[in-house]
mmCIF file of C-alpha atoms in Angstrom:
data_model
loop_
_atom_site.group_PDB
_atom_site.id
_atom_site.type_symbol
_atom_site.label_atom_id
_atom_site.label_comp_id
_atom_site.label_asym_id
_atom_site.label_seq_id
_atom_site.Cartn_x
_atom_site.Cartn_y
_atom_site.Cartn_z
ATOM 1 C CA UNK A 1221 -10.674 41.758 23.847
ATOM 2 C CA UNK A 1222 -11.218 42.511 20.168
ATOM 3 C CA UNK A 1223 -14.753 41.172 20.423
ATOM 4 C CA UNK A 1224 -16.083 44.452 21.803
ATOM 5 C CA UNK A 1225 -15.443 46.049 18.405
ATOM 6 C CA UNK A 1226 -18.399 44.151 16.980
ATOM 7 C CA UNK A 1227 -20.560 44.373 20.103
ATOM 8 C CA UNK A 1228 -22.308 47.555 18.961
ATOM 9 C CA UNK A 1229 -23.220 45.997 15.622
ATOM 10 C CA UNK A 1230 -24.509 42.867 17.351
ATOM 11 C CA UNK A 1231 -26.669 44.897 19.725
ATOM 12 C CA UNK A 1232 -28.056 46.901 16.817
ATOM 13 C CA UNK A 1233 -29.040 43.717 14.982
ATOM 14 C CA UNK A 1234 -30.615 42.199 18.095
ATOM 15 C CA UNK A 1235 -32.568 45.381 18.828
ATOM 16 C CA UNK A 1236 -34.079 45.393 15.350
ATOM 17 C CA UNK A 1237 -34.949 41.692 15.595
ATOM 18 C CA UNK A 1238 -36.438 41.920 19.082
ATOM 19 C CA UNK A 1239 -39.361 44.033 17.886
ATOM 20 C CA UNK A 1240 -40.833 40.949 16.210
ATOM 21 C CA UNK A 1241 -39.964 37.478 17.393
ATOM 22 C CA UNK A 1242 -39.175 35.369 14.346
ATOM 23 C CA UNK A 1243 -40.262 31.732 14.506
ATOM 24 C CA UNK A 1244 -38.580 29.056 12.427
ATOM 25 C CA UNK A 1245 -41.439 26.997 10.921
ATOM 26 C CA UNK A 1246 -39.404 23.762 10.813
ATOM 27 C CA UNK A 1247 -37.541 24.122 14.105
ATOM 28 C CA UNK A 1248 -39.756 26.409 16.232
ATOM 29 C CA UNK A 1249 -37.484 26.169 19.271
ATOM 30 C CA UNK A 1250 -34.793 28.212 17.512
ATOM 31 C CA UNK A 1251 -33.930 31.643 18.906
ATOM 32 C CA UNK A 1252 -33.557 32.970 15.363
ATOM 33 C CA UNK A 1253 -32.157 36.441 16.079
ATOM 34 C CA UNK A 1254 -29.700 35.055 18.614
ATOM 35 C CA UNK A 1255 -28.610 32.323 16.190
ATOM 36 C CA UNK A 1256 -28.020 34.874 13.445
ATOM 37 C CA UNK A 1257 -26.009 37.084 15.794
ATOM 38 C CA UNK A 1258 -23.848 34.092 16.777
ATOM 39 C CA UNK A 1259 -23.147 33.342 13.140
ATOM 40 C CA UNK A 1260 -22.105 36.937 12.549
ATOM 41 C CA UNK A 1261 -19.704 36.692 15.464
ATOM 42 C CA UNK A 1262 -18.278 33.466 14.037
ATOM 43 C CA UNK A 1263 -17.828 35.073 10.611
ATOM 44 C CA UNK A 1264 -15.946 37.953 12.227
ATOM 45 C CA UNK A 1265 -13.196 35.630 13.476
ATOM 46 C CA UNK A 1266 -10.247 35.545 11.081
ATOM 47 C CA UNK A 1267 -8.088 32.474 10.354
ATOM 48 C CA UNK A 1268 -5.252 34.207 12.202
ATOM 49 C CA UNK A 1269 -7.383 34.669 15.323
ATOM 50 C CA UNK A 1270 -8.458 31.026 15.199
ATOM 51 C CA UNK A 1271 -4.861 29.869 14.781
ATOM 52 C CA UNK A 1272 -3.614 31.126 18.135
ATOM 53 C CA UNK A 1273 -3.179 29.031 21.279
ATOM 54 C CA UNK A 1274 -6.146 26.694 21.747
ATOM 55 C CA UNK A 1275 -7.009 28.169 25.149
ATOM 56 C CA UNK A 1276 -7.549 31.575 23.551
ATOM 57 C CA UNK A 1277 -9.225 30.134 20.462
ATOM 58 C CA UNK A 1278 -11.756 28.228 22.558
ATOM 59 C CA UNK A 1279 -12.624 31.402 24.445
ATOM 60 C CA UNK A 1280 -13.330 33.076 21.099
ATOM 61 C CA UNK A 1281 -15.571 30.175 20.138
ATOM 62 C CA UNK A 1282 -17.475 30.536 23.410
ATOM 63 C CA UNK A 1283 -17.893 34.258 22.732
ATOM 64 C CA UNK A 1284 -19.165 33.551 19.222
ATOM 65 C CA UNK A 1285 -21.623 31.013 20.615
ATOM 66 C CA UNK A 1286 -22.956 33.493 23.169
ATOM 67 C CA UNK A 1287 -21.499 31.585 26.125
ATOM 68 C CA UNK A 1288 -19.493 32.582 29.167
ATOM 69 C CA UNK A 1289 -16.207 30.864 29.951
ATOM 70 C CA UNK A 1290 -17.125 29.201 33.255
ATOM 71 C CA UNK A 1291 -14.813 26.565 34.691
ATOM 72 C CA UNK A 1292 -15.631 26.803 38.417
ATOM 73 C CA UNK A 1293 -19.269 25.694 38.360
ATOM 74 C CA UNK A 1294 -20.555 22.122 38.687
ATOM 75 C CA UNK A 1295 -21.575 20.383 35.444
ATOM 76 C CA UNK A 1296 -25.163 21.251 34.605
ATOM 77 C CA UNK A 1297 -24.997 24.525 36.530
ATOM 78 C CA UNK A 1298 -23.230 26.698 33.963
ATOM 79 C CA UNK A 1299 -19.919 24.870 33.536
ATOM 80 C CA UNK A 1300 -18.621 25.367 29.955
ATOM 81 C CA UNK A 1301 -15.139 23.880 30.245
ATOM 82 C CA UNK A 1302 -16.254 20.986 28.042
ATOM 83 C CA UNK A 1303 -17.609 23.187 25.245
ATOM 84 C CA UNK A 1304 -15.742 22.652 21.937
ATOM 85 C CA UNK A 1305 -13.176 20.760 23.998
ATOM 86 C CA UNK A 1306 -14.076 17.158 23.183
ATOM 87 C CA UNK A 1307 -15.494 15.221 20.242
ATOM 88 C CA UNK A 1308 -19.184 15.735 20.932
ATOM 89 C CA UNK A 1309 -20.023 19.076 22.587
ATOM 90 C CA UNK A 1310 -19.345 21.040 19.405
ATOM 91 C CA UNK A 1311 -22.736 22.460 18.360
ATOM 92 C CA UNK A 1312 -23.436 26.112 19.196
ATOM 93 C CA UNK A 1313 -27.193 25.994 19.704
ATOM 94 C CA UNK A 1314 -29.492 28.948 20.383
ATOM 95 C CA UNK A 1315 -32.919 28.102 21.747
ATOM 96 C CA UNK A 1316 -35.861 30.130 23.025
ATOM 97 C CA UNK A 1317 -36.027 30.604 26.784
ATOM 98 C CA UNK A 1318 -38.800 28.169 27.603
ATOM 99 C CA UNK A 1319 -37.338 25.587 25.226
ATOM 100 C CA UNK A 1320 -34.049 25.585 27.171
ATOM 101 C CA UNK A 1321 -35.780 23.502 29.840
ATOM 102 C CA UNK A 1322 -36.904 20.767 27.436
ATOM 103 C CA UNK A 1323 -35.846 17.283 28.501
ATOM 104 C CA UNK A 1324 -34.699 14.286 26.494
ATOM 105 C CA UNK A 1325 -37.567 12.198 27.861
ATOM 106 C CA UNK A 1326 -40.015 11.580 25.024
ATOM 107 C CA UNK A 1327 -40.502 8.489 22.893
ATOM 108 C CA UNK A 1328 -38.689 10.465 20.185
ATOM 109 C CA UNK A 1329 -35.668 11.163 22.385
ATOM 110 C CA UNK A 1330 -32.076 11.388 21.136
ATOM 111 C CA UNK A 1331 -30.329 8.040 21.163
ATOM 112 C CA UNK A 1332 -27.043 7.872 23.070
ATOM 113 C CA UNK A 1333 -27.974 10.840 25.282
ATOM 114 C CA UNK A 1334 -29.012 10.531 28.916
ATOM 115 C CA UNK A 1335 -32.747 10.403 29.563
ATOM 116 C CA UNK A 1336 -33.882 13.837 30.787
ATOM 117 C CA UNK A 1337 -30.535 15.581 29.982
ATOM 118 C CA UNK A 1338 -31.525 18.579 32.100
ATOM 119 C CA UNK A 1339 -29.624 21.559 30.667
ATOM 120 C CA UNK A 1340 -31.916 24.515 31.373
ATOM 121 C CA UNK A 1341 -30.332 25.818 34.615
ATOM 122 C CA UNK A 1342 -26.848 25.743 33.099
ATOM 123 C CA UNK A 1343 -28.042 27.485 29.938
ATOM 124 C CA UNK A 1344 -29.518 30.326 31.995
ATOM 125 C CA UNK A 1345 -26.271 30.846 33.910
ATOM 126 C CA UNK A 1346 -23.858 30.556 30.979
ATOM 127 C CA UNK A 1347 -25.676 32.489 28.228
ATOM 128 C CA UNK A 1348 -24.466 35.976 27.364
ATOM 129 C CA UNK A 1349 -27.479 38.324 27.458
ATOM 130 C CA UNK A 1350 -26.375 40.819 24.808
ATOM 131 C CA UNK A 1351 -27.194 38.461 21.931
ATOM 132 C CA UNK A 1352 -30.900 38.709 22.619
ATOM 133 C CA UNK A 1353 -33.851 36.468 23.378
ATOM 134 C CA UNK A 1354 -33.173 32.876 24.378
ATOM 135 C CA UNK A 1355 -30.069 31.066 25.488
ATOM 136 C CA UNK A 1356 -27.017 29.271 24.140
ATOM 137 C CA UNK A 1357 -25.419 25.905 24.781
ATOM 138 C CA UNK A 1358 -22.769 23.607 23.305
ATOM 139 C CA UNK A 1359 -25.013 20.659 22.577
ATOM 140 C CA UNK A 1360 -23.980 17.144 21.552
ATOM 141 C CA UNK A 1361 -23.445 16.570 17.860
ATOM 142 C CA UNK A 1362 -24.014 12.799 17.744
ATOM 143 C CA UNK A 1363 -26.938 11.952 15.458
ATOM 144 C CA UNK A 1364 -26.253 14.852 13.086
ATOM 145 C CA UNK A 1365 -25.123 12.455 10.334
ATOM 146 C CA UNK A 1366 -28.751 11.438 9.783
ATOM 147 C CA UNK A 1367 -31.137 13.310 7.488
ATOM 148 C CA UNK A 1368 -32.880 15.079 9.103
ATOM 149 C CA UNK A 1369 -30.422 15.409 12.001
ATOM 150 C CA UNK A 1370 -31.250 13.443 15.156
ATOM 151 C CA UNK A 1371 -29.066 15.325 17.638
ATOM 152 C CA UNK A 1372 -29.831 17.238 20.818
ATOM 153 C CA UNK A 1373 -30.336 20.591 19.092
ATOM 154 C CA UNK A 1374 -32.788 19.364 16.465
ATOM 155 C CA UNK A 1375 -34.688 16.819 18.588
ATOM 156 C CA UNK A 1376 -34.591 17.833 22.268
ATOM 157 C CA UNK A 1377 -34.699 21.585 21.633
ATOM 158 C CA UNK A 1378 -36.342 21.587 18.180
ATOM 159 C CA UNK A 1379 -33.692 24.121 17.208
ATOM 160 C CA UNK A 1380 -31.236 24.700 14.410
ATOM 161 C CA UNK A 1381 -27.601 25.152 15.330
ATOM 162 C CA UNK A 1382 -25.816 28.471 14.927
ATOM 163 C CA UNK A 1383 -22.626 26.653 13.987
ATOM 164 C CA UNK A 1384 -20.790 23.373 14.353
ATOM 165 C CA UNK A 1385 -17.062 22.837 14.925
ATOM 166 C CA UNK A 1386 -15.641 20.031 12.769
ATOM 167 C CA UNK A 1387 -11.996 18.924 12.812
ATOM 168 C CA UNK A 1388 -10.572 18.332 9.316
ATOM 169 C CA UNK A 1389 -9.201 14.981 8.130
ATOM 170 C CA UNK A 1390 -6.830 13.490 7.922
ATOM 171 C CA UNK A 1391 -4.415 15.276 10.254
ATOM 172 C CA UNK A 1392 -7.185 16.779 12.422
ATOM 173 C CA UNK A 1393 -5.094 19.832 13.276
ATOM 174 C CA UNK A 1394 -7.392 22.379 11.609
ATOM 175 C CA UNK A 1395 -11.106 22.925 12.120
ATOM 176 C CA UNK A 1396 -13.984 24.588 10.320
ATOM 177 C CA UNK A 1397 -17.126 26.261 11.642
ATOM 178 C CA UNK A 1398 -20.169 25.554 9.474
ATOM 179 C CA UNK A 1399 -23.764 26.679 9.732
ATOM 180 C CA UNK A 1400 -26.970 24.630 9.634
ATOM 181 C CA UNK A 1401 -28.990 26.130 6.810
ATOM 182 C CA UNK A 1402 -26.735 25.074 3.979
ATOM 183 C CA UNK A 1403 -26.773 26.123 0.344
ATOM 184 C CA UNK A 1404 -28.537 24.105 -2.339
ATOM 185 C CA UNK A 1405 -25.964 22.076 -4.201
ATOM 186 C CA UNK A 1406 -27.897 19.514 -6.198
ATOM 187 C CA UNK A 1407 -26.953 20.027 -9.849
ATOM 188 C CA UNK A 1408 -24.690 22.982 -9.047
ATOM 189 C CA UNK A 1409 -20.977 22.053 -8.851
ATOM 190 C CA UNK A 1410 -20.074 25.693 -8.115
ATOM 191 C CA UNK A 1411 -21.472 25.222 -4.605
ATOM 192 C CA UNK A 1412 -18.654 22.736 -4.016
ATOM 193 C CA UNK A 1413 -15.916 24.982 -5.391
ATOM 194 C CA UNK A 1414 -12.451 23.937 -4.237
ATOM 195 C CA UNK A 1415 -8.905 24.988 -4.904
ATOM 196 C CA UNK A 1416 -8.828 23.020 -8.161
ATOM 197 C CA UNK A 1417 -11.402 21.908 -10.769
ATOM 198 C CA UNK A 1418 -10.401 18.288 -10.152
ATOM 199 C CA UNK A 1419 -11.245 18.531 -6.448
ATOM 200 C CA UNK A 1420 -14.572 20.212 -7.232
ATOM 201 C CA UNK A 1421 -15.550 17.461 -9.667
ATOM 202 C CA UNK A 1422 -14.575 14.749 -7.200
ATOM 203 C CA UNK A 1423 -16.648 16.232 -4.380
ATOM 204 C CA UNK A 1424 -19.644 16.740 -6.636
ATOM 205 C CA UNK A 1425 -19.391 13.164 -7.936
ATOM 206 C CA UNK A 1426 -19.254 11.494 -4.534
ATOM 207 C CA UNK A 1427 -21.608 13.846 -2.661
ATOM 208 C CA UNK A 1428 -25.285 13.000 -3.109
ATOM 209 C CA UNK A 1429 -26.418 15.580 -0.549
ATOM 210 C CA UNK A 1430 -29.282 17.903 -1.365
ATOM 211 C CA UNK A 1431 -27.705 20.823 0.464
ATOM 212 C CA UNK A 1432 -24.439 21.882 2.048
ATOM 213 C CA UNK A 1433 -23.488 23.967 5.043
ATOM 214 C CA UNK A 1434 -21.889 27.358 4.606
ATOM 215 C CA UNK A 1435 -18.342 27.869 5.870
ATOM 216 C CA UNK A 1436 -18.268 30.567 8.546
ATOM 217 C CA UNK A 1437 -14.647 30.398 9.735
ATOM 218 C CA UNK A 1438 -11.632 28.138 10.035
ATOM 219 C CA UNK A 1439 -8.359 27.917 11.933
ATOM 220 C CA UNK A 1440 -5.329 25.832 12.841
ATOM 221 C CA UNK A 1441 -4.797 26.394 16.562
ATOM 222 C CA UNK A 1442 -1.599 25.701 18.467
ATOM 223 C CA UNK A 1443 -0.852 24.524 21.984
ATOM 224 C CA UNK A 1444 -2.675 21.792 23.900
ATOM 225 C CA UNK A 1445 -5.507 20.781 21.583
ATOM 226 C CA UNK A 1446 -8.251 18.319 22.514
ATOM 227 C CA UNK A 1447 -6.845 14.759 22.371
ATOM 228 C CA UNK A 1448 -6.155 13.419 18.863
ATOM 229 C CA UNK A 1449 -8.673 10.622 19.337
ATOM 230 C CA UNK A 1450 -11.362 13.175 20.233
ATOM 231 C CA UNK A 1451 -10.617 15.277 17.145
ATOM 232 C CA UNK A 1452 -10.810 12.205 14.923
ATOM 233 C CA UNK A 1453 -13.996 11.037 16.637
ATOM 234 C CA UNK A 1454 -15.507 14.489 16.126
ATOM 235 C CA UNK A 1455 -15.195 14.092 12.362
ATOM 236 C CA UNK A 1456 -16.491 10.517 12.498
ATOM 237 C CA UNK A 1457 -19.703 11.873 14.049
ATOM 238 C CA UNK A 1458 -20.399 14.020 10.955
ATOM 239 C CA UNK A 1459 -18.869 11.725 8.321
ATOM 240 C CA UNK A 1460 -21.050 11.357 5.226
ATOM 241 C CA UNK A 1461 -23.299 14.295 6.123
ATOM 242 C CA UNK A 1462 -23.625 17.865 4.891
ATOM 243 C CA UNK A 1463 -21.614 18.984 7.934
ATOM 244 C CA UNK A 1464 -18.542 17.052 6.718
ATOM 245 C CA UNK A 1465 -18.129 18.627 3.282
ATOM 246 C CA UNK A 1466 -16.280 21.815 4.271
ATOM 247 C CA UNK A 1467 -13.967 19.849 6.582
ATOM 248 C CA UNK A 1468 -13.063 17.469 3.756
ATOM 249 C CA UNK A 1469 -12.510 20.398 1.385
ATOM 250 C CA UNK A 1470 -10.348 22.235 3.891
ATOM 251 C CA UNK A 1471 -8.382 19.109 4.753
ATOM 252 C CA UNK A 1472 -7.487 18.586 1.104
ATOM 253 C CA UNK A 1473 -8.116 14.834 1.240
ATOM 254 C CA UNK A 1474 -9.933 12.542 -1.168
ATOM 255 C CA UNK A 1475 -13.682 12.783 -0.699
ATOM 256 C CA UNK A 1476 -14.431 9.257 -1.864
ATOM 257 C CA UNK A 1477 -13.603 7.634 1.467
ATOM 258 C CA UNK A 1478 -15.739 10.053 3.472
ATOM 259 C CA UNK A 1479 -19.055 9.861 1.641
ATOM 260 C CA UNK A 1480 -21.189 6.785 0.881
ATOM 261 C CA UNK A 1481 -21.157 5.669 -2.742
#
């Protein structure tokens, strides 16, 4: 696989980062070096590579997320056949080792997610070790439309996401991968640059967000995609949030119907 071409660079980055464990002050459960390495892998994937048959594209997404492709294990014990393959399990999340065993059992737990939501054993089995400290998982994206996000990554694991897969309206045949940090956009229309000045002005007018997410990669895969209703539902989960902007831009549709006025 072409992924081994960047493996040496990834290992070099991880080795330099491992000397001093970086802690995110806002989301201290984040495995920062691992998250950064996952984003670099995502950036390395070209539109052509992400426009192949969906089976192969999804394997590339798993690789970028630091996950093994495991389809013969029971759910919760390393199975990753659901990852990026439905509407909800579309967040590539990198968390520190001890944080991987956090449960969704506090008074502040994620709504719509099972109480406990024990993921730690599966994370240990499925995570690729070469990306460094911590583990990876495809966590649920529901709740990310709130500010701050109230999804599994940010609440249960107190972690940022490495990237999120969002299907683009209104055909939902293409997807984008966006990060979590965003770029400050308030008062800066250039951060919303589109293919035409008119589109840029429209997005800036209807978007009251304080920050946006950076585009890491995009593609238009072929073959047996996730069901159309799942792809549409995936976008509905991010609609109106910073995670939706790049999908709306890439889809070339009017922004007014996707952001609150």
